Coordinates of C-alpha atoms and ligand atoms in Angstrom, one line a residue:
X48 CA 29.9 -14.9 -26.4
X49 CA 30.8 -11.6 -25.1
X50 CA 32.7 -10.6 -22.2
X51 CA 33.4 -7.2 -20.5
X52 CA 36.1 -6.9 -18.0
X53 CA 35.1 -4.6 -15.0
X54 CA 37.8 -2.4 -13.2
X55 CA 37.9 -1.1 -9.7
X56 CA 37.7 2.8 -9.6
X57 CA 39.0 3.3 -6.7
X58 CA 42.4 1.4 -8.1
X59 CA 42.2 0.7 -11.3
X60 CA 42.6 -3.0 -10.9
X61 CA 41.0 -5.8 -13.0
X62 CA 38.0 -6.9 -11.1
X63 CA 36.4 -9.8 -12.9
X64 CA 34.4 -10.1 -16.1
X65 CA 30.8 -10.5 -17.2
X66 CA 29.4 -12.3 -19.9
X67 CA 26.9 -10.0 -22.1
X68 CA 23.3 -11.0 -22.8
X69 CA 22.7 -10.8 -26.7
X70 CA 19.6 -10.5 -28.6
X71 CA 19.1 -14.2 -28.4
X72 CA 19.3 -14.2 -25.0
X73 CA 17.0 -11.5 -24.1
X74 CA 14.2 -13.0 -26.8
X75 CA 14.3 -16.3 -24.3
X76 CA 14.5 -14.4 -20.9
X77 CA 11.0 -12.2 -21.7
X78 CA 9.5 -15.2 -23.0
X79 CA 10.3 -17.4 -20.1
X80 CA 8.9 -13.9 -17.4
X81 CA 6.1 -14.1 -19.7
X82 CA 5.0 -17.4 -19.0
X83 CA 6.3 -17.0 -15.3
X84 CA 4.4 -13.9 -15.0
X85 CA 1.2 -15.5 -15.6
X86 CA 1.4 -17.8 -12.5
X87 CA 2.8 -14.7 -10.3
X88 CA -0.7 -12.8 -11.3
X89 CA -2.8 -16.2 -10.6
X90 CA -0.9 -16.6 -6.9
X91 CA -2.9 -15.4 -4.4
X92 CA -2.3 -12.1 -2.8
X93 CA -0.8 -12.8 0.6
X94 CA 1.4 -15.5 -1.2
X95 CA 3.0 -12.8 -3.2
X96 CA 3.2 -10.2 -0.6
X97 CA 5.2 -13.6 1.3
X98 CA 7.4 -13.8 -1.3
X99 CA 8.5 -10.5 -1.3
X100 CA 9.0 -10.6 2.2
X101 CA 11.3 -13.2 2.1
X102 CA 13.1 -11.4 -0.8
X103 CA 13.4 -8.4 1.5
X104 CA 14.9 -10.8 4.4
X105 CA 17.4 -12.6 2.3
X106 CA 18.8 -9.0 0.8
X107 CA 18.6 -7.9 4.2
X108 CA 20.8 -10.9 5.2
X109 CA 23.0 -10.3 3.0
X110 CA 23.5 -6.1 2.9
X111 CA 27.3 -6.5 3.7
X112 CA 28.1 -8.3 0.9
X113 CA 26.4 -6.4 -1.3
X114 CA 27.7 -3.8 0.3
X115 CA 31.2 -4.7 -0.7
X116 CA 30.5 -5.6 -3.7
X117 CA 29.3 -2.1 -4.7
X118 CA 32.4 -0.7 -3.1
X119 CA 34.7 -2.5 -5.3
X120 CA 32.8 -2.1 -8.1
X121 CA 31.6 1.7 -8.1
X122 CA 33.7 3.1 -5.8
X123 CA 30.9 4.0 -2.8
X124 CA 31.5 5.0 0.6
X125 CA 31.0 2.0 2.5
X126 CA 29.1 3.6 4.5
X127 CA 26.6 4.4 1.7
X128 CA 27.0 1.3 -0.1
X129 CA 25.5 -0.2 2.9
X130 CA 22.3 2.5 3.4
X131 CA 22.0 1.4 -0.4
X132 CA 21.7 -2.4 0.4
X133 CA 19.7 -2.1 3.3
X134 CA 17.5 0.4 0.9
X135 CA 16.5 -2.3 -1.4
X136 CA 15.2 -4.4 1.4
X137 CA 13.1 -1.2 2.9
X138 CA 11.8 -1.0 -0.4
X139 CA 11.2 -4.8 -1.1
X140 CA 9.1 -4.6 2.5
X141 CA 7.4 -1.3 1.5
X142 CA 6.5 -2.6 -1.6
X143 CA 5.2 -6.4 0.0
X144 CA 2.4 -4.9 1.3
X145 CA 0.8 -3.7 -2.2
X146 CA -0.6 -7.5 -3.4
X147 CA -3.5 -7.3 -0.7
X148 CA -3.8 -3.9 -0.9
X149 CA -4.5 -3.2 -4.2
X150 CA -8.1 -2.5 -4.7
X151 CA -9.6 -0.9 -7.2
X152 CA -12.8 1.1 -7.2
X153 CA -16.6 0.4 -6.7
X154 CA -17.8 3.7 -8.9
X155 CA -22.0 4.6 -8.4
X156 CA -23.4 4.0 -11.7
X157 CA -27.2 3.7 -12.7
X158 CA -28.5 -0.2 -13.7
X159 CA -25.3 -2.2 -11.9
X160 CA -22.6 -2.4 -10.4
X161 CA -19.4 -0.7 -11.5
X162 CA -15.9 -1.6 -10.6
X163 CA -12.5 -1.2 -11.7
X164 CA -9.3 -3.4 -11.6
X165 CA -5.7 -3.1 -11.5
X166 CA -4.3 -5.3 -14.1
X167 CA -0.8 -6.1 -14.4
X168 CA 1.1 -5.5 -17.5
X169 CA 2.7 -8.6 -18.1
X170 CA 6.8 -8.3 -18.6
X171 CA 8.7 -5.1 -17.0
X172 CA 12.1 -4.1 -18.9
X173 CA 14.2 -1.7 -16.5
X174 CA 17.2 -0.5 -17.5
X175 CA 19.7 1.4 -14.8
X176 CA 22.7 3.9 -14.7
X177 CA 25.5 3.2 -13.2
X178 CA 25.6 5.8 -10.4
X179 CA 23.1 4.2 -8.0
X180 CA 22.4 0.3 -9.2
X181 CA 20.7 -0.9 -6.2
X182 CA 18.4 2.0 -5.1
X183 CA 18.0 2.9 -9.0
X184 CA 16.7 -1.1 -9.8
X185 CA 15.2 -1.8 -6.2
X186 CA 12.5 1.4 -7.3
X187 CA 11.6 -0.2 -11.1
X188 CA 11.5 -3.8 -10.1
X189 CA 10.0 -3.6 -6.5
X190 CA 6.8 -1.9 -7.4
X191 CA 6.4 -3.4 -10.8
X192 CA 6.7 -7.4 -9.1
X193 CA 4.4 -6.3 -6.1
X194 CA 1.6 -5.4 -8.9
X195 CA 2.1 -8.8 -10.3
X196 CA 4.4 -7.9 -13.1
X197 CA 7.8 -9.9 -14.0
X198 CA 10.6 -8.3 -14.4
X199 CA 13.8 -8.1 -16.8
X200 CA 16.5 -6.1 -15.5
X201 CA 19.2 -4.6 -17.6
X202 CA 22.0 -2.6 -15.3
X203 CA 24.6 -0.3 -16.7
X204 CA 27.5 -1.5 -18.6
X205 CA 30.0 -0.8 -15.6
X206 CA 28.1 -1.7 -12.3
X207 CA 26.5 -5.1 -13.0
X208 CA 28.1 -6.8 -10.0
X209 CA 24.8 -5.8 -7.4
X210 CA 22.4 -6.4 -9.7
X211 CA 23.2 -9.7 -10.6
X212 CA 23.9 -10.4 -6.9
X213 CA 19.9 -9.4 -6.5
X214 CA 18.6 -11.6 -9.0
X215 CA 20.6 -14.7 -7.5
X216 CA 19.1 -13.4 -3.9
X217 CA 15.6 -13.4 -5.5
X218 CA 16.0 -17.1 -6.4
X219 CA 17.4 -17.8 -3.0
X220 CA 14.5 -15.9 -1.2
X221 CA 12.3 -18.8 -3.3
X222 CA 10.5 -16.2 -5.6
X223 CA 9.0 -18.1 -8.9
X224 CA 11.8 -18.8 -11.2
X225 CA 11.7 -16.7 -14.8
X226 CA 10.1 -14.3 -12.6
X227 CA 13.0 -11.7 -12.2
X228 CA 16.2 -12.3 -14.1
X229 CA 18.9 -9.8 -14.6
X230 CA 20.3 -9.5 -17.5
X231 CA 23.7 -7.9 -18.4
X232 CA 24.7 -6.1 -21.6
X233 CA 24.6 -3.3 -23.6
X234 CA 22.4 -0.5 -24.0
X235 CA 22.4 -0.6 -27.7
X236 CA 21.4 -4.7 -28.0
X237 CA 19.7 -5.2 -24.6
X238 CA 18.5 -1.9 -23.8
X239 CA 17.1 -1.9 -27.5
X240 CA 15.5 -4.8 -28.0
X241 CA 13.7 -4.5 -24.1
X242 CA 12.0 -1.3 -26.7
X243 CA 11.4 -3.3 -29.5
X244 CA 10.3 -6.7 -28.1
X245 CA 6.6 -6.8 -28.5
X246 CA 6.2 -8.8 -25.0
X247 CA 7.9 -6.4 -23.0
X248 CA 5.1 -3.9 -21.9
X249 CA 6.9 -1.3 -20.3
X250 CA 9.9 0.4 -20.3
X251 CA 11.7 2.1 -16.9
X252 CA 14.5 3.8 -17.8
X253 CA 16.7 5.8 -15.8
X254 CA 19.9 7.1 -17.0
X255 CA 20.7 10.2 -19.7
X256 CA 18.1 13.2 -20.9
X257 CA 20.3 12.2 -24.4
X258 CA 19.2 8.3 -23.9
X259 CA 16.2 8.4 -22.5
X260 CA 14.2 10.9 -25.5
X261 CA 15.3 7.8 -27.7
X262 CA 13.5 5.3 -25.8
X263 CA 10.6 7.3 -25.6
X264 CA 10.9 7.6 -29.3
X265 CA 11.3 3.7 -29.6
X266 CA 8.7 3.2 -27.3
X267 CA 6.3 5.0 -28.9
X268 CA 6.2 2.5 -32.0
X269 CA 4.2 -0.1 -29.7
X270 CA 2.5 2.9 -27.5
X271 CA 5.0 1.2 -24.9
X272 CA 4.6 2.5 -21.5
X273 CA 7.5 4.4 -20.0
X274 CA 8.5 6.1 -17.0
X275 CA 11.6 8.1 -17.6
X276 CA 14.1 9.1 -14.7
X277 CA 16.5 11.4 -16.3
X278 CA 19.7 14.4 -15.5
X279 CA 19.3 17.6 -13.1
X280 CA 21.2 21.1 -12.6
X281 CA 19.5 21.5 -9.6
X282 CA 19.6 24.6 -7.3
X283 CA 20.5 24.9 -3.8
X284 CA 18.8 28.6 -2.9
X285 CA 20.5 30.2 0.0
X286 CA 18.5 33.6 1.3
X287 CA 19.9 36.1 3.3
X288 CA 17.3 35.3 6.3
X289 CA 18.8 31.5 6.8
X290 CA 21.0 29.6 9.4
X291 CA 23.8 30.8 7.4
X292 CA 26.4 28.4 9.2
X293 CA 24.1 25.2 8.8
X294 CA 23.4 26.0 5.1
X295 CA 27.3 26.7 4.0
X296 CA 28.4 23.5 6.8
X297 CA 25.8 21.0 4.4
X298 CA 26.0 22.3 1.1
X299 CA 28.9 20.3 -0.1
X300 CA 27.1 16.9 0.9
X301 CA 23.9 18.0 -1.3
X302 CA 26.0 17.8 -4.6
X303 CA 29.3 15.7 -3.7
X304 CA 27.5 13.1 -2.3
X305 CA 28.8 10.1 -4.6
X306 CA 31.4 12.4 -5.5
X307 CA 28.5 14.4 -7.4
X308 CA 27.3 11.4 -9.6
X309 CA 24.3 11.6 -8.1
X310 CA 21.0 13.5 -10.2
X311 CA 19.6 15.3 -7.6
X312 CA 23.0 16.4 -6.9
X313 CA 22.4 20.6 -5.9
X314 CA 24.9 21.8 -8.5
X315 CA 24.4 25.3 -8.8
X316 CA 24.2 26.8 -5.4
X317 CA 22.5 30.4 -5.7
X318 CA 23.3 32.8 -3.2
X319 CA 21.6 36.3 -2.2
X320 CA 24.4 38.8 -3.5
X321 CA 24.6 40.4 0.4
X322 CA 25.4 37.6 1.6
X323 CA 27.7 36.5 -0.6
X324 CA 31.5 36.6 0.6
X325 CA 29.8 35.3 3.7
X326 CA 28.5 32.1 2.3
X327 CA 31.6 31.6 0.9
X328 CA 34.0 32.3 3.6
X329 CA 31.9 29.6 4.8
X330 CA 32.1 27.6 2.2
X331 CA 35.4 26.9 1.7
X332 CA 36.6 24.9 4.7
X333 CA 33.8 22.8 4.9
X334 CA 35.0 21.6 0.9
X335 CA 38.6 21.4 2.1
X336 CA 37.0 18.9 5.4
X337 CA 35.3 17.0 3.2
X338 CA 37.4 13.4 3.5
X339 CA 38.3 12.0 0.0
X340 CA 39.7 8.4 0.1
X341 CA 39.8 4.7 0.0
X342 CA 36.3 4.0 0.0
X343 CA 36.4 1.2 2.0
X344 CA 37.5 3.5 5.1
X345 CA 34.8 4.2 7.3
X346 CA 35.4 7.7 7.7
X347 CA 35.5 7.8 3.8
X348 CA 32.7 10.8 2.6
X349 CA 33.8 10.9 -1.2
X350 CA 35.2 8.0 -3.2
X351 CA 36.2 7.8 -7.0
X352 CA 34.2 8.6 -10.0
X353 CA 33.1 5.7 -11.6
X354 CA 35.4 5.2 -14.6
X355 CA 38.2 6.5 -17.1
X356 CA 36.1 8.0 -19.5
X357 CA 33.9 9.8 -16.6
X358 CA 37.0 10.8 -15.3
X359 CA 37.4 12.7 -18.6
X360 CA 34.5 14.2 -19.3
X361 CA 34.3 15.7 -15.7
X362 CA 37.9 17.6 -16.3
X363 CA 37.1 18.5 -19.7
X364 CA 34.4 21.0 -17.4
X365 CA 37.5 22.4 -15.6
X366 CA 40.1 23.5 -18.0
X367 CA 43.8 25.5 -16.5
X368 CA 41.6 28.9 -17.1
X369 CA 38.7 27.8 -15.4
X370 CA 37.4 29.9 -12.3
X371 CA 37.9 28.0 -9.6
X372 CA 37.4 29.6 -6.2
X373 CA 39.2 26.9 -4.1
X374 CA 39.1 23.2 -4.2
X375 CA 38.9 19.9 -1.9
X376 CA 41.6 16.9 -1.8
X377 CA 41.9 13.7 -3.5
X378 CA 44.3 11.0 -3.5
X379 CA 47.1 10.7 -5.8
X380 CA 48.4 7.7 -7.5
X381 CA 45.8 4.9 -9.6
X382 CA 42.0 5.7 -9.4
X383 CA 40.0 8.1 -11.0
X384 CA 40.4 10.7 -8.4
X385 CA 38.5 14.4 -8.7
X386 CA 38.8 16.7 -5.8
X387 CA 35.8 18.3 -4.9
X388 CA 36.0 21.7 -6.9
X389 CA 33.9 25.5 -6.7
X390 CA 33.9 27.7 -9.6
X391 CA 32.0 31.0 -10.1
X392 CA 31.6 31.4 -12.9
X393 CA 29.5 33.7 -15.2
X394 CA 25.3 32.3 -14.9
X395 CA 25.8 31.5 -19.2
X396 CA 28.4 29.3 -18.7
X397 CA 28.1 25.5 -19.7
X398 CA 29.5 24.4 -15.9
X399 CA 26.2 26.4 -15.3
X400 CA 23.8 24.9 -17.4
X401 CA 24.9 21.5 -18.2
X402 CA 25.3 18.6 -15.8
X403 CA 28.5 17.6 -15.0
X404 CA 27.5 14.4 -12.9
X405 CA 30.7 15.1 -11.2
X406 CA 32.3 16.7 -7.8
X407 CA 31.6 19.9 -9.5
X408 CA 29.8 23.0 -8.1
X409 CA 28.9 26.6 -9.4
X410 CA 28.3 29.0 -6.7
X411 CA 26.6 32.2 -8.0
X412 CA 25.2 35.4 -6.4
X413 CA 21.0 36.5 -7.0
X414 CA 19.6 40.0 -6.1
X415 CA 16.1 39.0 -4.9
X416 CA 13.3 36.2 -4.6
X417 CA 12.1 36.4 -8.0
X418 CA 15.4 36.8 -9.1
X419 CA 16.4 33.4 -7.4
X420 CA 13.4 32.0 -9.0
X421 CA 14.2 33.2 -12.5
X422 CA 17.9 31.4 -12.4
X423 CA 16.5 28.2 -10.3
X424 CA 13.7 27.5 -13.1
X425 CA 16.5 28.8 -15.8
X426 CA 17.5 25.0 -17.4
X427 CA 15.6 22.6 -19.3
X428 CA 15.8 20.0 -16.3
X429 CA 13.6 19.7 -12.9
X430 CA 14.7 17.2 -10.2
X431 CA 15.2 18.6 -7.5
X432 CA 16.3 21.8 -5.3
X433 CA 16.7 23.1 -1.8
X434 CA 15.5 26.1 -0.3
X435 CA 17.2 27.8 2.9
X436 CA 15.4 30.8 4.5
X437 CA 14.1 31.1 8.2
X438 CA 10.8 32.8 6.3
X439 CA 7.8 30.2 6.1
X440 CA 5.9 32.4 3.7
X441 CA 9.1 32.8 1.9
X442 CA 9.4 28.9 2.2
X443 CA 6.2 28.1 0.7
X444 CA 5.9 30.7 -2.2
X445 CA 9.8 29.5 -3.4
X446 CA 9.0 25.8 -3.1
X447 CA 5.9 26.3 -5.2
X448 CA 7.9 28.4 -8.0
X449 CA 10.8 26.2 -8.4
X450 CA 10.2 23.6 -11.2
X451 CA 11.6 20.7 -9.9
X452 CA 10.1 17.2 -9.0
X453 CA 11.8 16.9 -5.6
X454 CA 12.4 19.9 -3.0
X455 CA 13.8 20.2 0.3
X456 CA 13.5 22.9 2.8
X457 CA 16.1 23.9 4.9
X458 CA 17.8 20.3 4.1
X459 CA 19.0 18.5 1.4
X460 CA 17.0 15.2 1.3
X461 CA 15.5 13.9 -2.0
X462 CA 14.5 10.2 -1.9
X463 CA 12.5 8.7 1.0
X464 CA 10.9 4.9 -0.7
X465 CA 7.8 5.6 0.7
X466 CA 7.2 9.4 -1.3
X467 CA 7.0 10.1 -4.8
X468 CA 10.6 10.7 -6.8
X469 CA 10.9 12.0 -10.2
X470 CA 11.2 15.1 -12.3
X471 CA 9.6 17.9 -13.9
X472 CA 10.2 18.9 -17.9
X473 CA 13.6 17.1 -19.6
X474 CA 13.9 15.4 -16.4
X475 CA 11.6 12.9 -17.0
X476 CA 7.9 11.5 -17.3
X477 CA 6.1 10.0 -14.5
X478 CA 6.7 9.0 -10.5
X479 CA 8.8 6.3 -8.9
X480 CA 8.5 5.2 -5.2
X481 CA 5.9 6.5 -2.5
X482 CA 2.2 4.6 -1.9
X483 CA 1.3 4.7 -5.7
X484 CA 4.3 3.5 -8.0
X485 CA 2.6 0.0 -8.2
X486 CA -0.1 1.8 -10.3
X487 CA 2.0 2.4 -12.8
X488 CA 2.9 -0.9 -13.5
X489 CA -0.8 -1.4 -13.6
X490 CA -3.5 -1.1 -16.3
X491 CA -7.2 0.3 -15.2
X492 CA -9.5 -2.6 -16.4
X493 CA -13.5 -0.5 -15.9
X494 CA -16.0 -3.6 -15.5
X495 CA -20.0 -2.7 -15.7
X496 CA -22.2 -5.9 -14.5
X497 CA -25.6 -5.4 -15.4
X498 CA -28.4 -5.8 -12.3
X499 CA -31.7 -6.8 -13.3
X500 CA -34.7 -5.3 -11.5
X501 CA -36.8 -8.1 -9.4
Ligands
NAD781 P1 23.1 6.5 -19.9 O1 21.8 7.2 -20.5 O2 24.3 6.5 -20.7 O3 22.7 4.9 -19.7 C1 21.7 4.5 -18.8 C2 21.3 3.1 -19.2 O4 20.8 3.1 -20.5 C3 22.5 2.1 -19.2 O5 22.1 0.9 -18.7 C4 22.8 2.0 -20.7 O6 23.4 0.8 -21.0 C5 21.4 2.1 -21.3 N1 21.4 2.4 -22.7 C6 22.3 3.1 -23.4 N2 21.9 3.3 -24.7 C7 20.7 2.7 -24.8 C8 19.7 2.5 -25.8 N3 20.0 3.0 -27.0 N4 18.6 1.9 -25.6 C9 18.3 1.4 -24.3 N5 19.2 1.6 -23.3 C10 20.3 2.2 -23.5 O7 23.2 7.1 -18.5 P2 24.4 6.9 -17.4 O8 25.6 7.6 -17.9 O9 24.5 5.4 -17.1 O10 23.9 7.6 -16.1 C11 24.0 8.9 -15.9 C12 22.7 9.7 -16.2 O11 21.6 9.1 -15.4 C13 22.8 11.1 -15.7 O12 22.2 12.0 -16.7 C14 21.9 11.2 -14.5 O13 21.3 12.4 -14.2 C15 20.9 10.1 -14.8 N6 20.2 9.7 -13.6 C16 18.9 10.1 -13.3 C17 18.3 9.6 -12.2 C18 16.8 10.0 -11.9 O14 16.2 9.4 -11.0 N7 16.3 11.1 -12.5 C19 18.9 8.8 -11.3 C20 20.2 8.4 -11.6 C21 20.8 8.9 -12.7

C-alpha cells in the first residue's frame, strides 16, 4: 500500500495522509461502475433526476465542511472555498434535470419512422488538477451521471481531501453504490490506466497542455472519447474609450484570483499605449490593497500557492533582474507565500507567453485595435479574455477576433454552470457545462422502423 502525506499550504504543517489507488484497484473500481452503471441507465428517469437531487441537498448540507476542508488543504479564501462547495450543488441541481429531459430526435424520413437516442457511454474516467477540485470534478461527473453514465474520479495528487469528501456524500445522498467512486493516486498509474482500460469509455481530463496531448495520444489507441480542459495566457484588453477606474480597480481579481492558479486567469493585461501611465498609476494601489493572508480570515482575497514545488517554479518566472513594476504583500514566515507581482516586460518574453499559473501579471502597452488583436490571439492557448471599451461596435468586432473559448466584456467572469466553458486551439477539445454537456457523455444511437402501407 501506498500512502502520500498532504501538507497545509498555508503553513506547511502535516495534514493527514491518503492511501493511493493502484492498478489493481482501479481494474475492480471500473468493473464494479460497469455493472452499477447498467442499472443507473435501466432506472427510470425521474428516479435518477431524484437521486441527483438528493446528492445536490446533501452537498448542500454540508458546503461548510467542505468548505474547510478545501481551505486547509489548498489554501482557498474561505470565502471562495465556500462559492466552490455551494457550486457543486448548483451544478448537481442544474444537471438533475437532464434524465427527463433528454430526448432525442423524431427526423422526417420517407417509409417510417425515424428517431434518434441518446445512449450513455457506460464508465466516465475524470481526472482533475489541483487548482479547483470541486468546481473542476462537479463539471465532469455531474453531466456525465445525469446522462446515465458512472463515474470514476481521479483528483490531483495534492488536493484529494474534497473529492473524496464528495464520493462519501454521494453514498450518503443514497445514489446506487459502484456508481461514483473516487479514487486517489497518481497520474502516471491511475490516470494511465483510466486511458488504457478498455471499459472506461471516456476520458475528461483537465489539468496541463503538456499532460493532456498525452492522453489524447493514449486515448486514441481505443478511439477513446475525450474532452480536454487545458492552460491559458489569456488577455485582459484595456481601450482608451473604457471606465478607466473600474477596469484598473478589477484587473488584479481577473488573474490573482486563487493567487493566479486559476486558467482563465487574465495574465497578460494589454493596454492602449495613451493610456498607459494612466492605467498604471491605477494599477498599482489596487495590487498593493489586495489582502494576502490566512485563508481562513474572512477578509482574506489571496491565500498560498498550492505547494513547495509550485512555489518554485512560480519564482523561477521572477529572477533579482526581472522587471517588476511594483508588487503586492504576503506573509512572512511558513507557507508558500507569493506576493502579487507586475512586470512589463518586453511582448517576447517567456513571463509573456507561457503560463505561470501563479500571482504573476505582464502589463504591456498596444497602438490600435488590430494591434490589440494581433498580441491577444499571439499564443498557442485560447481560454479566455476580457475586453474593456465603452464602444459596442468596438465590443462586438474584438470579442469576435479574440481566439479564446470564454470572453467577458467589460467584466471578468468566465464560468457560469449553466453556459458553455472550454477553450480554443492548445487549450483544449470540446465544451463543459451549460444546457448541452450531458451530450457529450452521450452516444447518438439513429433508429429507422419500417411502416408498412395498409
Ligand atoms: P497536470 O497536467 O500536472 O495534472 C492534472 C491531472 O492529471 C492530475 O490529476 C494528475 O495526477 C494527472 N496526470 C498526470 N500525469 C498523467 C498521465 N500520464 N496520465 C493521466 N493523468 C495524469 O496539471 P496540474 O498541474 O494539476 O494543473 C494545472 C494545469 O491545469 C494548468 O495548466 C491549468 O491551466 C490547467 N487547468 C485548466 C483548466 C481548464 O478548464 N481549461 C482548469 C483548471 C486547470
Amino acid at each position: 500500500m501506498t500512502i502520500t502525506e498532504l501538507v497545509n499550504p498555508a503553513t506547511e504543517q502535516a495534514l493527514r495522509t491518503v492511501e493511493l489507488t493502484d492498478t489493481a484497484g482501479v481494474d475492480d473500481a471500473v468493473a464494479r461502475a460497469k455493472v452499477a452503471q447498467k442499472s443507473w441507465a435501466a432506472a427510470a428517469p425521474a428516479e435518477r433526476a431524484a437521486a441527483l437531487r438528493a446528492f445536490a441537498a446533501v452537498v448542500d448540507a454540508h458546503v461548510g465542511e467542505l468548505a474547510a476542508l478545501e481551505v486547509a488543504n489548498s489554501g482557498h479564501p474561505i470565502g471562495a472555498a465556500e462559492w466552490e462547495a455551494g457550486h457543486v450543488r448548483d451544478v448537481l441541481q442544474f444537471y438533475s434535470a437532464t434524465p427527463e429531459r433528454l430526448s432525442g430526435k423524431q427526423i422526417p424520413v420517407a417509409g417510417g419512422l425515424d428517431v434518434t437516442f441518446n445512449e450513455p457511454m457506460g464508465v466516465i474516467g475524470v481526472i482533475t488538477p489541483w487548482n479547483f477540485p470541486m468546481p473542476i470534478a462537479v463539471w465532469g461527473f455531474a453531466p456525465a451521471l445525469a446522462a446515465g453514465n458512472a463515474v470514476v474520479l481521479k483528483p490531483a495528487e495534492w488536493t484529494p481531501l474534497t473529492s473524496m469528501r464528495l464520493g462519501e456524500l454521494a453514498e450518503q445522498a443514497g445514489l446506487p453504490e459502484d456508481l461514483f467512486q473516487v479514487l486517489p493516486g497518481r497520474g502516471s498509474v491511475v490516470g494511465e490506466r483510466f486511458i488504457s482500460h478498455p471499459d472506461v469509455r471516456k476520458i475528461v481530463f483537465t489539468g496541463s497542455t503538456e499532460v493532456g496531448t498525452r492522453v489524447m495520444a493514449g486515448a486514441a489507441a481505443q478511439v477513446k472519447r475525450v474532452t480536454l480542459e487545458l492552460g491559458g495566457k489569456s488577455a485582459n484588453i484595456v481601450f482608451a474609450d473604457c471606465d478607466l477606474e473600474r477596469a484598473a480597480a478589477t484587473a488584479p481579481y481577473g488573474v490573482f484570483d486563487n493567487a493566479g492558479q486559476d486558467c482563465c486567469a487574465r495574465s497578460r493585461i494589454l493596454v492602449q499605449r495613451n493610456i498607459f501611465d494612466k492605467f498604471m498609476e491605477l494599477l498599482e494601489p489596487a495590487v498593493k490593497g489586495l489582502v494576502v493572508g490566512d485563508p481562513a480570515a474572512r477578509d482574506t482575497e489571496m491565500g498560498p500557492l498550492v505547494s513547495r514545488k509550485h512555489y518554485d517554479s512560480v519564482a523561477a518566472y521572477v529572477p533579482d533582474d526581472a522587471p517588476v513594476a511594483f508588487r503586492g504583500s504576503a506573509p512572512g514566515g511558513p507557507g508558500f507565500w507569493f506576493p502579487p507581482t507586475v512586470l512589463t516586460p518586453e511582448r517576447t518574453d517567456r513571463t509573456v507567453t507561457e503560463e505561470i499559473f501563479g500571482p504573476v501579471v505582464t502589463v504591456l502597452p498596444f497602438e490600435d485595435e488590430a494591434d490589440a488583436i494581433a498580441l491577444a490571439n499571439d499564443t498557442e492557448y485560447g481560454l479566455s479574455g476580457s475586453i474593456w471599451t465603452d464602444n459596442l461596435s468596438r465590443a462586438l468586432r474584438v470579442s469576435r477576433a479574440v481566439e479564446a473559448g470564454n470572453l467577458s466584456v467589460n467584466s471578468h467572469s468566465s464560468v457560469r454552470y449553466n453556459t458553455p466553458f472550454g477553450g480554443f486551439k492548445q487549450s483544449g477539445l470540446g465544451r463543459e457545462l451549460g444546457p448541452d454537456a450531458p451530450l457529450s457523455f452521450t452516444e447518438t444511437k439513429n433508429v429507422f422502423f419500417a411502416v408498412e402501407e395498409s
